[in-house]
Coordinates of N, CA and C in Angstrom, one line a residue:
Chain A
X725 N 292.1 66.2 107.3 CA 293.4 66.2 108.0 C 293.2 66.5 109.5
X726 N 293.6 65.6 110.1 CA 293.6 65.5 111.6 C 294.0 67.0 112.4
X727 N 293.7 67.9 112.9 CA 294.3 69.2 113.7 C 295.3 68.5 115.0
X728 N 296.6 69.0 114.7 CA 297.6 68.4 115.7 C 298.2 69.7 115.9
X729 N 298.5 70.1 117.4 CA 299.0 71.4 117.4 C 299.9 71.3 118.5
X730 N 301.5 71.9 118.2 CA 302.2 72.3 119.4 C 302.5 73.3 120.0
X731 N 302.7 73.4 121.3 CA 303.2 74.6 121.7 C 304.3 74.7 123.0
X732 N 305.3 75.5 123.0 CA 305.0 76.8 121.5 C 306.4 76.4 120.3
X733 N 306.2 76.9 119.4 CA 306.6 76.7 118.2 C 308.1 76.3 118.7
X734 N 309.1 77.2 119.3 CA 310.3 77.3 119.5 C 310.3 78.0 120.7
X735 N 311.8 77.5 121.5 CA 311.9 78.0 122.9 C 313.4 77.6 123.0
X736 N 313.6 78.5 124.1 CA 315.1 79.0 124.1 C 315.6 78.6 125.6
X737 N 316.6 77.6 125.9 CA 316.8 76.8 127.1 C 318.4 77.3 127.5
X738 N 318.8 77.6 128.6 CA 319.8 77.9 129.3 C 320.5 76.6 129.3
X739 N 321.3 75.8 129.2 CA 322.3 74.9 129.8 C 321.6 74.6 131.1
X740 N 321.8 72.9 131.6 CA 321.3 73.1 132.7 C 320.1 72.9 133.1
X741 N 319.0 74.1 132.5 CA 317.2 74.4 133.1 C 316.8 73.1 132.7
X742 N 315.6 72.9 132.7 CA 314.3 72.1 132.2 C 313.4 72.9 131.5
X743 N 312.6 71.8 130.6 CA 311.6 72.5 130.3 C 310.3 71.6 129.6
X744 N 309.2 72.3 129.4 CA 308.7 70.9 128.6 C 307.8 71.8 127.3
X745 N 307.0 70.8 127.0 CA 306.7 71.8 125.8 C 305.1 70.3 125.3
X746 N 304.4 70.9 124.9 CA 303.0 70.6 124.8 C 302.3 70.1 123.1
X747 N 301.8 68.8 123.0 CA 300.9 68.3 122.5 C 299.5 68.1 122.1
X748 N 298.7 69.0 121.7 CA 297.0 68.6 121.8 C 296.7 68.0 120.6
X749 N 295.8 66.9 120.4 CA 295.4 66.6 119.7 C 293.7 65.5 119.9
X750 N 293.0 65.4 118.7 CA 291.7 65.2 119.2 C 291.6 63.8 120.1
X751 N 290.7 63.9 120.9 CA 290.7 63.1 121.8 C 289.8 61.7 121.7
X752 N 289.2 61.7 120.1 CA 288.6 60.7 120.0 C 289.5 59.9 118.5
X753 N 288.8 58.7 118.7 CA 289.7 57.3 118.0 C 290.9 57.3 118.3
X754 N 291.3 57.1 119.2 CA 292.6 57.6 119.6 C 293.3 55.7 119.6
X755 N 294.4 56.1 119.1 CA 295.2 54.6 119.1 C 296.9 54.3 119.6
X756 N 297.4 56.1 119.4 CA 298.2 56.6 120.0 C 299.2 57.7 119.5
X757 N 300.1 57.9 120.5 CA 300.1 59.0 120.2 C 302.3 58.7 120.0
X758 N 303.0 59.2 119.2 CA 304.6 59.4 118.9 C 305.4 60.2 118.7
X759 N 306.4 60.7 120.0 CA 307.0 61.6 120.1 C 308.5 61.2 119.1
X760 N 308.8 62.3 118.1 CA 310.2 62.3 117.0 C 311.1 63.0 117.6
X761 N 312.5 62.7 117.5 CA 313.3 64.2 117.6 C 314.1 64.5 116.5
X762 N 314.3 65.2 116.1 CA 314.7 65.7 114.6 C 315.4 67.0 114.7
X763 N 316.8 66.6 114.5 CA 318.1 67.3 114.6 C 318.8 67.9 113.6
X764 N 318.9 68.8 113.2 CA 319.2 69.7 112.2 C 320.2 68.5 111.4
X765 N 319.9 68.6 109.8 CA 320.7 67.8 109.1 C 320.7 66.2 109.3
X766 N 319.9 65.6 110.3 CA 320.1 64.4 110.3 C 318.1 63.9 110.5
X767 N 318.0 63.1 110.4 CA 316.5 62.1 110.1 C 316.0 62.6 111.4
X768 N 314.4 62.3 111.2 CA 313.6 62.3 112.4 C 313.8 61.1 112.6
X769 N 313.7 60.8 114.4 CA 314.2 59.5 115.0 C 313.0 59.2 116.5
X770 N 312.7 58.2 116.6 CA 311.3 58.2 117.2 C 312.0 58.0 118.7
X771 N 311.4 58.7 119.9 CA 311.3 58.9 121.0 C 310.3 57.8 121.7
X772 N 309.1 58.1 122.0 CA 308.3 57.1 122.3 C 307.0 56.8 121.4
X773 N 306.4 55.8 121.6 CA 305.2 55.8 121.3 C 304.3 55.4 123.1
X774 N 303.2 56.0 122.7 CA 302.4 55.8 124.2 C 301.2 55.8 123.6
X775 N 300.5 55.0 124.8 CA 298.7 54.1 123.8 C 298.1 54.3 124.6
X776 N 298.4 54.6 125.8 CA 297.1 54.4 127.3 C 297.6 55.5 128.5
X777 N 296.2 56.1 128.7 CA 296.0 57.3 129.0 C 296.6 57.4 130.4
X778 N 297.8 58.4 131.1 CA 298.2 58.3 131.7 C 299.6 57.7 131.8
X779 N 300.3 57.6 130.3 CA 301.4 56.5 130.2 C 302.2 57.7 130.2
X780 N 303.1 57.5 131.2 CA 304.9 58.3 131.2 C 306.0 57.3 131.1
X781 N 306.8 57.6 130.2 CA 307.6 56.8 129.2 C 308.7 57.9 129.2
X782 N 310.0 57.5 129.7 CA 311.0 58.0 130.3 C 312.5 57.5 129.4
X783 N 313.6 58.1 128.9 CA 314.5 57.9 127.8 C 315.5 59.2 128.2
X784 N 316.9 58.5 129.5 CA 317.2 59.6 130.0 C 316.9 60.6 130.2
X785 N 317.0 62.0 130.0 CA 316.5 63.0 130.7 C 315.6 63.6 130.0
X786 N 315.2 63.1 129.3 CA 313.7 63.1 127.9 C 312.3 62.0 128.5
X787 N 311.3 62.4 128.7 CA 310.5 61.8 129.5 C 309.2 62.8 128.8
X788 N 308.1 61.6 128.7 CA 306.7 62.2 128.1 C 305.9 61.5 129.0
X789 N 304.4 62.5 129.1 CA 303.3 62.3 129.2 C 301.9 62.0 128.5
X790 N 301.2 61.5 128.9 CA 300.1 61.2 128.1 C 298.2 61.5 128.7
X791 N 297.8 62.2 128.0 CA 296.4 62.4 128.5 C 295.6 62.3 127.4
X792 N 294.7 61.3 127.4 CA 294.1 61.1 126.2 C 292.6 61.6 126.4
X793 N 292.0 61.5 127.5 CA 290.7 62.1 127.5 C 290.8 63.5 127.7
X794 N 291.9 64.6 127.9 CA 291.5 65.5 127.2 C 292.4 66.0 126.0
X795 N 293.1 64.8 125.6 CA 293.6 65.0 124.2 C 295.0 65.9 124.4
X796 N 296.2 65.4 125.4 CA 297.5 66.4 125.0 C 298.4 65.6 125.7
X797 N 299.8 65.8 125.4 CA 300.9 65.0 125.9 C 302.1 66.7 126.0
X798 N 302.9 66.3 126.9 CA 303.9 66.9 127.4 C 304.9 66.3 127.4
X799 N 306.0 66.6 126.7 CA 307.2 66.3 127.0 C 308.7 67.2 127.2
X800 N 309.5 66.5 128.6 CA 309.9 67.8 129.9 C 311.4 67.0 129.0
X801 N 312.0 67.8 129.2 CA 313.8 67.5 129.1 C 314.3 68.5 130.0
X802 N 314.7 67.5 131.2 CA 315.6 67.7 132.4 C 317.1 68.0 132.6
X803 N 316.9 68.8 133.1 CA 318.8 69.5 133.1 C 319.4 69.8 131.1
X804 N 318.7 70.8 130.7 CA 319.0 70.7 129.4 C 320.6 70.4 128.9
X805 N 320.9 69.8 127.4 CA 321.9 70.2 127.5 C 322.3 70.2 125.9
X806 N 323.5 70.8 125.4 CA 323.4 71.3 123.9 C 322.7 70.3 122.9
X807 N 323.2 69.4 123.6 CA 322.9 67.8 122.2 C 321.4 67.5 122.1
X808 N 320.4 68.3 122.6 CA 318.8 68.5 123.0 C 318.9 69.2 122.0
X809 N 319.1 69.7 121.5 CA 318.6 71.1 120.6 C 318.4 70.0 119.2
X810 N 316.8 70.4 118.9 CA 316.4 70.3 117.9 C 315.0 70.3 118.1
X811 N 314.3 69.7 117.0 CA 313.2 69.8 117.0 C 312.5 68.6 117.6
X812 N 311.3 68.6 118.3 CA 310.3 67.4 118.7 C 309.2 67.9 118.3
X813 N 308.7 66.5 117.0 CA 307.6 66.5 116.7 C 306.6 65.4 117.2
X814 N 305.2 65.8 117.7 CA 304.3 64.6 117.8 C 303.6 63.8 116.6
X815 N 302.9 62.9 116.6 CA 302.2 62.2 116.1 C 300.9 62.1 116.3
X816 N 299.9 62.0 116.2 CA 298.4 61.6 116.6 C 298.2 60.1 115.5
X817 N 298.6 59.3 116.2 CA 298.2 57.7 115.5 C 296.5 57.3 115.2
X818 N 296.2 57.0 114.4 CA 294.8 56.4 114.2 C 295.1 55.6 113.2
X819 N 294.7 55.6 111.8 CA 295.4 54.3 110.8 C 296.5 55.4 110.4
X820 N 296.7 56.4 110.4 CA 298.2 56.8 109.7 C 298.3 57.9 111.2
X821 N 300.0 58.5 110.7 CA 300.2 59.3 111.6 C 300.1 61.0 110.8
X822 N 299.6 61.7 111.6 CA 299.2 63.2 111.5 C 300.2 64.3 112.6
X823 N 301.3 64.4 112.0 CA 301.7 65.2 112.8 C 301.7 67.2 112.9
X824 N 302.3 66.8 114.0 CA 302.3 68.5 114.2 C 303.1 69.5 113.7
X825 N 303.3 70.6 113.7 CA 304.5 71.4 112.9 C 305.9 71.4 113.9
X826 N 305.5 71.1 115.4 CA 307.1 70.8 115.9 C 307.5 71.9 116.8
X827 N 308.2 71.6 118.1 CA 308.6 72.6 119.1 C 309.8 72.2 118.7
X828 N 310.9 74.0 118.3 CA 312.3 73.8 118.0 C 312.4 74.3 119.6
X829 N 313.9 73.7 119.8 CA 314.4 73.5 121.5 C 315.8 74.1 121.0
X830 N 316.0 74.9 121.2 CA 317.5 75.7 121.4 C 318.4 75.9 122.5
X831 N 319.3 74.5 123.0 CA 320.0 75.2 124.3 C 321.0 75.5 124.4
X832 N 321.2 77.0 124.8 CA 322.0 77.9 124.7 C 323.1 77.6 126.3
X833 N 324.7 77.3 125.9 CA 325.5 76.6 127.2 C 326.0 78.0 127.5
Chain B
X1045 N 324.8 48.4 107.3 CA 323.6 49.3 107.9 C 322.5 49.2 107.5
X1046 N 321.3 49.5 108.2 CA 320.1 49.3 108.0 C 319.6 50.5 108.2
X1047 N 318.8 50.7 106.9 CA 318.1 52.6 106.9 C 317.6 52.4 105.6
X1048 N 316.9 54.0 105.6 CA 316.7 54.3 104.8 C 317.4 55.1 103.4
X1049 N 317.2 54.7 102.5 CA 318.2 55.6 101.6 C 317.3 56.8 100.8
X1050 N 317.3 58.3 100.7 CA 316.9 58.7 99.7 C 318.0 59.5 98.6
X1051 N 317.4 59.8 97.2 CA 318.3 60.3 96.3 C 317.3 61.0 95.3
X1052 N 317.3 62.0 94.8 CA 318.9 62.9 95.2 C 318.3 63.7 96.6
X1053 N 319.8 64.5 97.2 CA 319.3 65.1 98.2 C 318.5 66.5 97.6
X1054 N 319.5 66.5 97.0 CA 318.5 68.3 96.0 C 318.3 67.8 94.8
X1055 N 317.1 68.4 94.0 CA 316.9 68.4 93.0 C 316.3 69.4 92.3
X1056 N 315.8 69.9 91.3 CA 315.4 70.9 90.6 C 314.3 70.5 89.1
X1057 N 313.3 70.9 89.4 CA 312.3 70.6 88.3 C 312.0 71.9 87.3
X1058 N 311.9 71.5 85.9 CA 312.1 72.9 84.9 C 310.4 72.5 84.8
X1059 N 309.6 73.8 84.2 CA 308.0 74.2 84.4 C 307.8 73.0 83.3
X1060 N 306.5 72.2 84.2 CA 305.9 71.0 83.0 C 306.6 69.5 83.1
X1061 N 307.7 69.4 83.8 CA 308.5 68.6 83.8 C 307.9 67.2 84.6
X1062 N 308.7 66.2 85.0 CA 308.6 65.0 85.7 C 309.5 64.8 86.4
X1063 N 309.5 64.9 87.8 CA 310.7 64.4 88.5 C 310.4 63.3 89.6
X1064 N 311.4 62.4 89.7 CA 311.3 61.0 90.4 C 312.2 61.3 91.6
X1065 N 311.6 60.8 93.0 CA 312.3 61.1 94.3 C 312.7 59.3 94.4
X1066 N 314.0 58.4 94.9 CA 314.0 57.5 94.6 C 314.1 57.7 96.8
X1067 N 313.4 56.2 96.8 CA 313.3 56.1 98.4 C 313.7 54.1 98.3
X1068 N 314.6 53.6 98.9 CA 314.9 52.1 99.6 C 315.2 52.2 101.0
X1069 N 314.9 51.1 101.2 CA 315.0 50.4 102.3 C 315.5 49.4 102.4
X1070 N 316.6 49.0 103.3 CA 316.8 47.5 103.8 C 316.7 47.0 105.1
X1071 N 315.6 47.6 105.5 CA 315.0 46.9 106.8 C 313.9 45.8 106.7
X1072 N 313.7 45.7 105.8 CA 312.4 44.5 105.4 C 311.4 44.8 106.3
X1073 N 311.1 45.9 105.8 CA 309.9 46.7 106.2 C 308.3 46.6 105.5
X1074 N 307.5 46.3 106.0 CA 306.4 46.1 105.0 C 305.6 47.9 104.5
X1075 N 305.6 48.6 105.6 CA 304.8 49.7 105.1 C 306.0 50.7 104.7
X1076 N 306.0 51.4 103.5 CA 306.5 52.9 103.1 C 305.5 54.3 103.2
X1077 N 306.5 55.0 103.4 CA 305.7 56.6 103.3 C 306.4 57.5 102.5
X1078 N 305.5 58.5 102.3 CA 306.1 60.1 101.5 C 305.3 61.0 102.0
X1079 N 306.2 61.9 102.6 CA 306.0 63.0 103.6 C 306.3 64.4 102.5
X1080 N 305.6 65.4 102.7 CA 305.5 66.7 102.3 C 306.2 67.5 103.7
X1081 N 307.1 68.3 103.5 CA 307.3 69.2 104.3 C 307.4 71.0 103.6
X1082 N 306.6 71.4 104.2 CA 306.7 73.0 103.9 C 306.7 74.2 105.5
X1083 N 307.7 75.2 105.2 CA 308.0 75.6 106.4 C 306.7 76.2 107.3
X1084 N 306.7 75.9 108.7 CA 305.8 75.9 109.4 C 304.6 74.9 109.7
X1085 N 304.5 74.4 109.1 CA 304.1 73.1 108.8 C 304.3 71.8 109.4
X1086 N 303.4 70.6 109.8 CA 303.9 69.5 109.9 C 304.0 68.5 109.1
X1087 N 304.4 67.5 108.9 CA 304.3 66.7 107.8 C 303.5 66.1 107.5
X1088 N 303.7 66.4 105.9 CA 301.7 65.5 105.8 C 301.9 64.9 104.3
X1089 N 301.4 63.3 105.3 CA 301.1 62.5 104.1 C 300.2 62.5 102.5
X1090 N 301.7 61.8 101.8 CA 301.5 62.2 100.3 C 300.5 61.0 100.1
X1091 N 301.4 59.5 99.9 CA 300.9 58.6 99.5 C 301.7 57.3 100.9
X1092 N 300.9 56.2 101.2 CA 301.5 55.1 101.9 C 301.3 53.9 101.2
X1093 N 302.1 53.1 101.3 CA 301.7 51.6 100.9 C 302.3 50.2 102.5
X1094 N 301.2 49.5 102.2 CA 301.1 48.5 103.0 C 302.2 47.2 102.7
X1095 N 301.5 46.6 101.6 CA 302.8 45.5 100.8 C 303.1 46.2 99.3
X1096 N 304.3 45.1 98.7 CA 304.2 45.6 97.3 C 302.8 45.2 96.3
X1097 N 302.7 46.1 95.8 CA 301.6 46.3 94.6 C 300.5 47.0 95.2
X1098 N 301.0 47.4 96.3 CA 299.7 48.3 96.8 C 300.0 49.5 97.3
X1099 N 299.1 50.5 97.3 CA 299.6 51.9 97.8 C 297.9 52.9 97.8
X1100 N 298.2 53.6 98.7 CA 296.9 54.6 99.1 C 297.2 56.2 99.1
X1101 N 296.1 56.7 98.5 CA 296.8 58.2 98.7 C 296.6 58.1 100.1
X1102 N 297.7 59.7 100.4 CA 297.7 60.2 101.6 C 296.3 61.3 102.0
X1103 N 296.9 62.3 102.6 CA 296.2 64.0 102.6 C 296.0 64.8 101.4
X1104 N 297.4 64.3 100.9 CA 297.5 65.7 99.6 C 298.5 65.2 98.4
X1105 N 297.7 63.9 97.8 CA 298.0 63.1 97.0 C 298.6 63.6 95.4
X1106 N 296.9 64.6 95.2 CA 296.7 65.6 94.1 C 298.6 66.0 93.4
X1107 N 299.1 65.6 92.2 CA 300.0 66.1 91.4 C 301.2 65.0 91.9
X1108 N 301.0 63.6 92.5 CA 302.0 62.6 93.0 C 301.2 61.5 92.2
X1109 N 302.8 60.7 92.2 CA 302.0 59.2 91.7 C 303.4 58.3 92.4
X1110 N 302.7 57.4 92.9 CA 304.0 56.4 93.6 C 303.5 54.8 93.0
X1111 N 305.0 54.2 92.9 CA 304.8 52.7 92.8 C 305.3 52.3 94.1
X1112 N 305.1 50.8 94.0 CA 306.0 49.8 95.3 C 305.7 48.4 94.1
X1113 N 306.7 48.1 93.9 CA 306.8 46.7 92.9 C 307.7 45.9 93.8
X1114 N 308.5 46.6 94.0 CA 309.6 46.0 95.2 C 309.1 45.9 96.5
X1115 N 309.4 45.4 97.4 CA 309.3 45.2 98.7 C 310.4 47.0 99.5
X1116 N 311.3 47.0 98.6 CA 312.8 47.7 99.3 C 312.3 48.9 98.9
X1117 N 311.4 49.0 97.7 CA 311.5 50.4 96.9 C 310.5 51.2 97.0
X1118 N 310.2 52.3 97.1 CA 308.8 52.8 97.1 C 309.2 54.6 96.2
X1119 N 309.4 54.8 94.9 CA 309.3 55.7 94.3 C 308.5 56.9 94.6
X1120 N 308.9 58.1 94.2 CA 307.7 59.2 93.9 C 308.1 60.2 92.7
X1121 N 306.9 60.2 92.2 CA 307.2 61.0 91.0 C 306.1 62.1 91.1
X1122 N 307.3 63.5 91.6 CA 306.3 64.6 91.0 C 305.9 64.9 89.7
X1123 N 304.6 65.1 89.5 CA 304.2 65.1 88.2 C 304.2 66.8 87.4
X1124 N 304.0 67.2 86.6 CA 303.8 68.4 86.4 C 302.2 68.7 86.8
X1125 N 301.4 68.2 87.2 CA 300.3 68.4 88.0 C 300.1 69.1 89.2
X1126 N 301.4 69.0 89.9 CA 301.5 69.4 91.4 C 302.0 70.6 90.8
X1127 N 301.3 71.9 91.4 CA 301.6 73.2 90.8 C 302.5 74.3 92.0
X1128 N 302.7 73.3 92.7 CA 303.7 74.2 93.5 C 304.5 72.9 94.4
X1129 N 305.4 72.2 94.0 CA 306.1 71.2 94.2 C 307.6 71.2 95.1
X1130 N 307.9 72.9 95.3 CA 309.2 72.7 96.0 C 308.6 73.0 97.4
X1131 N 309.8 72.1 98.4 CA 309.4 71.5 99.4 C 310.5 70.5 99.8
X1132 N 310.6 69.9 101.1 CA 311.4 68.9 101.3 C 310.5 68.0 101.9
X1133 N 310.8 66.8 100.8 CA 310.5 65.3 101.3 C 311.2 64.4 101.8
X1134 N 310.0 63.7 103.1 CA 310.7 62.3 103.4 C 310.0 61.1 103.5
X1135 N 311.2 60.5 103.1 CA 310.6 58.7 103.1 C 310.5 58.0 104.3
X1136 N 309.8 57.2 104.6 CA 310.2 56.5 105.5 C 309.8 55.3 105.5
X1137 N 309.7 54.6 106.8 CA 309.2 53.1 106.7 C 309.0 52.9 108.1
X1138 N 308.0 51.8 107.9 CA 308.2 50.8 109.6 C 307.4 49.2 109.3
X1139 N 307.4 48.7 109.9 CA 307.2 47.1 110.4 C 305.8 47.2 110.0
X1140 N 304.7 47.4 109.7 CA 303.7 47.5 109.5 C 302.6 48.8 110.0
X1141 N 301.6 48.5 109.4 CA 300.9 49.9 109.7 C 299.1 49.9 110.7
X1142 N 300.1 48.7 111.4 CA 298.9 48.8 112.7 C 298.8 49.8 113.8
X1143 N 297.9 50.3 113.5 CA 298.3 51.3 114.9 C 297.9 51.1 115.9
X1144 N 298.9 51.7 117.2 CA 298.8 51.7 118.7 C 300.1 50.7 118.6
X1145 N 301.0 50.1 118.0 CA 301.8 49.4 118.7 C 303.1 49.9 117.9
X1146 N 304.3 49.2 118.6 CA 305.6 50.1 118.2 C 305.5 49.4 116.8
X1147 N 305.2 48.9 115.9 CA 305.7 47.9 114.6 C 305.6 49.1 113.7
X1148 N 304.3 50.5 114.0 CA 304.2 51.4 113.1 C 305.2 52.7 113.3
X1149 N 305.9 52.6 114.0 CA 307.0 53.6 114.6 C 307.7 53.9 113.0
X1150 N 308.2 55.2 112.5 CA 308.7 55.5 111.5 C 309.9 55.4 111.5
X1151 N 310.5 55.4 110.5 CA 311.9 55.1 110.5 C 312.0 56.2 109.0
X1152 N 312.8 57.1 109.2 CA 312.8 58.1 107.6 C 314.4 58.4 107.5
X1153 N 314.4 58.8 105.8 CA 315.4 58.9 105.3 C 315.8 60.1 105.7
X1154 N 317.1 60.6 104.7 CA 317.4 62.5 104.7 C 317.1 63.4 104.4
X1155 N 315.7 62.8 103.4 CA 314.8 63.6 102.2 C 315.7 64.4 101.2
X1156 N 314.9 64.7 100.6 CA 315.0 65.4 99.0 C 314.3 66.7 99.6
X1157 N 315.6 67.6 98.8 CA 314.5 69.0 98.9 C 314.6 69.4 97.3
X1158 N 313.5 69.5 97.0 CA 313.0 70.0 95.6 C 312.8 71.3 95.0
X1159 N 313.3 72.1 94.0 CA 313.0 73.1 93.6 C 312.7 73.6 92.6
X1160 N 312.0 74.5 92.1 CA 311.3 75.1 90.9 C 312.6 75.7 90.3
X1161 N 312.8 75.3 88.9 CA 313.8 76.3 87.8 C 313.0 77.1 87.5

């Protein structure tokens, strides 16, 4: 089982702020990598997928990063706002997906 | 609409028993999945299948058994083998299971949460 790790677990957002929140996973066979967002009571629902190192892939005020040679992706949500709150989980793609346990996003108006 | 369906949302398994998680699709999707979730945890594959009549275990197959006969359908049946089986599962699907391009993007149901009587 692939090690996929986020950080940090959960984080607590003012109305308004930014913030972003962190990805690492291994940095070899790499095929790509898929950000979810997964909202209390309703389905995980896919954000991006990104394949090539250095790809920023932007979805209103939800926007990710990509670094594959040293294995981590970032994704920032700008001007928070309550309907953000949930969880974002990554992926680590190779023949299946290995995800991670998930940064909960709480923003407090 | 086009989604995924799962059923039941809750269920309850008595000690020794067999319980079936039912998962469809009508996106004419070729690959299905069955996800394990436990708290803290990320999700981790049970079993996947490519077309019908084929399927691969996952991570943590041990006490599961899945069919796909259908194209739409992809079952899971906890067995009484899996000795600690409560948990919330999800199904999902996508376009195939090449990776690096969007076709493997997941698409998941509302899952089943499962529990020990």
């Amino acid at each position: 089982i692939l090690n996929v790790e986020q950080s940090p677990q959960s984080l607590h957002v003012q109305e308004g702020d930014s913030t972003n929140f962190t990805c690492s996973f291994p940095s070899s066979n790499f095929y790509a990598l898929h950000w979810y967002r997964w909202e209390t009571a309703k389905s995980p629902e896919a954000l991006f997928v990104m394949t090539l190192n250095g790809d920023e892939k932007k979805k209103g005020r939800i926007s990710a990063t990509l670094n594959t040679k040293e294995g981590y992706s970032y994704l920032y949500i700008k001007g928070s706002q309550p309907e953000d709150s949930a969880t974002y989980l990554c992926a680590f793609n190779d023949y299946k997906l290995s995800f991670g346990a998930g940064t909960t996003v709480t923003v407090r108006a | 609409d086009g989604g995924i369906t799962q059923s039941p949302k809750y269920l309850f398994r008595k000690e020794g028993q067999n319980v079936t998680l039912s998962c469809e699709q009508n996106l004419n999707h070729d690959a299905m999945y069955w996800y394990r979730q436990d708290p803290g945890q990320g999700l981790r594959l049970i079993y996947y299948s490519q077309i019908v009549n084929d399927f691969q275990k996952g991570d943590i197959a041990e006490g599961y058994s899945v069919s796909r006969e259908k194209k739409e359908s992809f079952p899971l049946t906890v067995t009484s083998a899996q000795k600690n089986p409560t948990a919330f599962y999800l199904c999902a699907s996508s376009i195939d299971l090449i990776a690096g391009g969007e076709g493997n993007i997941q698409y998941f149901g509302a899952g089943t949460r499962l529990s020990v009587l």
